[in-house]
Amino acid sequence: MRGSAKGRYGLQFMVELALQAGHGPVQVEVVAERQALPSKFIRVLLGPLKAAGLVKVQRGPNGGCELARHPSHITALEVLEALEGRLGPASLPPDATPGARAVRDLWTRSTEAARAVLCASTLADLAFKQQALEVDSHGYSI
């Protein structure tokens, strides 16, 4: 499962907000730089994330964005579905062939498995994983 740029960038953006949780609003440019993401694209993602109740946006010189809930209470599935819509298989016409129905069954099962993994993964989990990878990439060992 590769996912779209919208979903991948949105998750990276939200993970960075999770890392900054509790420190007040963070400017989009700061998040974009830390995650190597285009700030223009991040601004486009803010609308659906705000509409879904996942981020709060504060305007002004000290403004920025922050998570609307604790990182452990926001799942990867919520973020992806806010940005891309409900993850699920396409519908079939009533006269679909047995082959089409068999393939749809496969996609249904794989989508359900993906949804379970994404639902079990919170932004706090992803932030922890990012921090561990940052330590590993600097050559530290414990």
CSV table of C-alpha atoms in Angstrom, one decimal:
chain,number,residue,atom,x,y,z
A,1,MET,CA,0.0,0.0,0.0
A,2,ARG,CA,1.7,3.2,-1.2
A,3,GLY,CA,-0.9,5.8,-0.4
A,4,SER,CA,-1.2,9.2,-2.0
A,5,ALA,CA,1.1,12.2,-1.4
A,6,LYS,CA,-1.8,13.9,0.4
A,7,GLY,CA,-2.1,11.1,2.9
A,8,ARG,CA,1.6,10.6,3.4
A,9,TYR,CA,2.3,14.3,3.7
A,10,GLY,CA,-0.7,14.8,6.0
A,11,LEU,CA,0.5,12.0,8.3
A,12,GLN,CA,4.0,13.5,8.4
A,13,PHE,CA,2.6,16.9,9.2
A,14,MET,CA,0.4,15.5,12.0
A,15,VAL,CA,3.3,13.5,13.5
A,16,GLU,CA,5.3,16.7,13.7
A,17,LEU,CA,2.4,18.4,15.5
A,18,ALA,CA,2.3,15.4,17.8
A,19,LEU,CA,6.0,16.0,18.6
A,20,GLN,CA,5.3,19.6,19.4
A,21,ALA,CA,2.1,18.9,21.4
A,22,GLY,CA,1.8,20.9,24.5
A,23,HIS,CA,4.1,23.7,23.3
A,24,GLY,CA,1.4,25.9,21.7
A,25,PRO,CA,0.8,26.6,18.0
A,26,VAL,CA,3.5,25.8,15.5
A,27,GLN,CA,4.0,27.7,12.3
A,28,VAL,CA,3.4,25.7,9.1
A,29,GLU,CA,6.9,26.7,7.8
A,30,VAL,CA,8.6,25.2,10.8
A,31,VAL,CA,6.7,21.9,10.4
A,32,ALA,CA,7.4,21.9,6.6
A,33,GLU,CA,11.1,22.5,7.1
A,34,ARG,CA,11.5,19.8,9.8
A,35,GLN,CA,9.6,17.2,7.7
A,36,ALA,CA,11.0,18.4,4.3
A,37,LEU,CA,7.4,19.1,3.0
A,38,PRO,CA,6.2,21.9,0.7
A,39,SER,CA,4.5,24.5,3.0
A,40,LYS,CA,2.0,25.4,0.3
A,41,PHE,CA,0.8,21.8,0.2
A,42,ILE,CA,0.6,21.7,4.0
A,43,ARG,CA,-1.7,24.8,3.9
A,44,VAL,CA,-4.0,22.9,1.5
A,45,LEU,CA,-4.2,20.0,4.0
A,46,LEU,CA,-5.1,22.2,6.9
A,47,GLY,CA,-8.7,22.8,5.8
A,48,PRO,CA,-9.9,19.1,5.8
A,49,LEU,CA,-7.9,18.4,9.0
A,50,LYS,CA,-9.5,21.4,10.7
A,51,ALA,CA,-13.0,20.4,9.4
A,52,ALA,CA,-12.5,16.9,10.9
A,53,GLY,CA,-11.6,18.4,14.3
A,54,LEU,CA,-8.1,17.1,14.2
A,55,VAL,CA,-6.2,20.5,14.3
A,56,LYS,CA,-6.8,24.0,15.6
A,57,VAL,CA,-5.5,27.0,13.7
A,58,GLN,CA,-4.6,30.3,15.3
A,59,ARG,CA,-4.0,33.3,13.1
A,60,GLY,CA,-1.7,36.2,13.8
A,61,PRO,CA,2.0,36.8,14.5
A,62,ASN,CA,2.1,34.1,17.3
A,63,GLY,CA,-0.3,31.9,15.4
A,64,GLY,CA,0.1,28.5,13.9
A,65,CYS,CA,-1.5,25.1,14.2
A,66,GLU,CA,-1.7,22.4,16.8
A,67,LEU,CA,-3.5,19.2,17.5
A,68,ALA,CA,-7.1,19.5,18.7
A,69,ARG,CA,-6.7,16.4,20.9
A,70,HIS,CA,-3.8,14.5,22.5
A,71,PRO,CA,-1.7,12.6,20.1
A,72,SER,CA,-2.6,9.3,21.7
A,73,HIS,CA,-6.3,10.0,20.9
A,74,ILE,CA,-5.8,10.6,17.1
A,75,THR,CA,-5.3,7.6,14.9
A,76,ALA,CA,-3.6,7.4,11.5
A,77,LEU,CA,-6.9,6.2,10.1
A,78,GLU,CA,-8.7,9.4,11.2
A,79,VAL,CA,-6.0,11.5,9.5
A,80,LEU,CA,-6.1,9.6,6.3
A,81,GLU,CA,-9.9,9.5,6.1
A,82,ALA,CA,-10.1,13.3,6.8
A,83,LEU,CA,-7.8,13.9,3.8
A,84,GLU,CA,-8.8,11.1,1.4
A,85,GLY,CA,-12.3,10.0,2.4
A,86,ARG,CA,-13.4,6.7,3.8
A,87,LEU,CA,-11.0,3.9,2.9
A,88,GLY,CA,-12.8,1.0,1.4
A,89,PRO,CA,-13.3,-1.0,-1.8
A,90,ALA,CA,-15.2,0.4,-4.8
A,91,SER,CA,-18.8,-0.7,-5.3
A,92,LEU,CA,-19.7,-3.1,-8.0
A,93,PRO,CA,-22.5,-3.0,-10.5
A,94,PRO,CA,-25.3,-5.5,-9.9
A,95,ASP,CA,-24.3,-7.5,-13.0
A,96,ALA,CA,-20.6,-7.8,-12.0
A,97,THR,CA,-18.9,-11.0,-13.2
A,98,PRO,CA,-17.8,-13.7,-10.7
A,99,GLY,CA,-14.2,-12.6,-11.4
A,100,ALA,CA,-14.9,-9.0,-10.5
A,101,ARG,CA,-16.7,-10.2,-7.3
A,102,ALA,CA,-13.7,-12.4,-6.4
A,103,VAL,CA,-11.3,-9.5,-6.8
A,104,ARG,CA,-13.5,-7.2,-4.8
A,105,ASP,CA,-13.6,-9.7,-2.0
A,106,LEU,CA,-9.8,-9.6,-2.0
A,107,TRP,CA,-9.7,-5.8,-1.9
A,108,THR,CA,-12.4,-5.8,0.9
A,109,ARG,CA,-10.3,-8.1,3.1
A,110,SER,CA,-7.1,-6.2,2.4
A,111,THR,CA,-8.8,-2.9,3.1
A,112,GLU,CA,-10.2,-4.2,6.4
A,113,ALA,CA,-6.7,-5.4,7.4
A,114,ALA,CA,-5.2,-2.0,6.5
A,115,ARG,CA,-8.0,-0.2,8.4
A,116,ALA,CA,-7.3,-2.3,11.5
A,117,VAL,CA,-3.5,-1.4,11.4
A,118,LEU,CA,-4.2,2.3,10.8
A,119,CYS,CA,-6.8,2.4,13.6
A,120,ALA,CA,-4.4,0.8,16.0
A,121,SER,CA,-1.6,3.4,15.2
A,122,THR,CA,-1.9,6.7,16.9
A,123,LEU,CA,0.0,9.9,16.3
A,124,ALA,CA,1.8,9.3,19.6
A,125,ASP,CA,3.0,5.9,18.3
A,126,LEU,CA,4.2,7.5,15.1
A,127,ALA,CA,6.0,10.3,16.9
A,128,PHE,CA,7.7,7.8,19.2
A,129,LYS,CA,8.9,5.8,16.1
A,130,GLN,CA,10.1,9.0,14.4
A,131,GLN,CA,12.2,9.9,17.5
A,132,ALA,CA,13.7,6.4,17.6
A,133,LEU,CA,14.6,6.7,13.9
A,134,GLU,CA,16.2,10.1,14.5
A,135,VAL,CA,18.4,8.6,17.2
A,136,ASP,CA,19.3,5.7,15.0
A,137,SER,CA,20.3,7.9,12.1
A,138,HIS,CA,22.7,9.9,14.3
A,139,GLY,CA,24.6,6.7,15.1
A,140,TYR,CA,23.7,6.5,18.8
A,141,SER,CA,23.3,3.2,20.4
A,142,ILE,CA,21.9,2.2,23.7
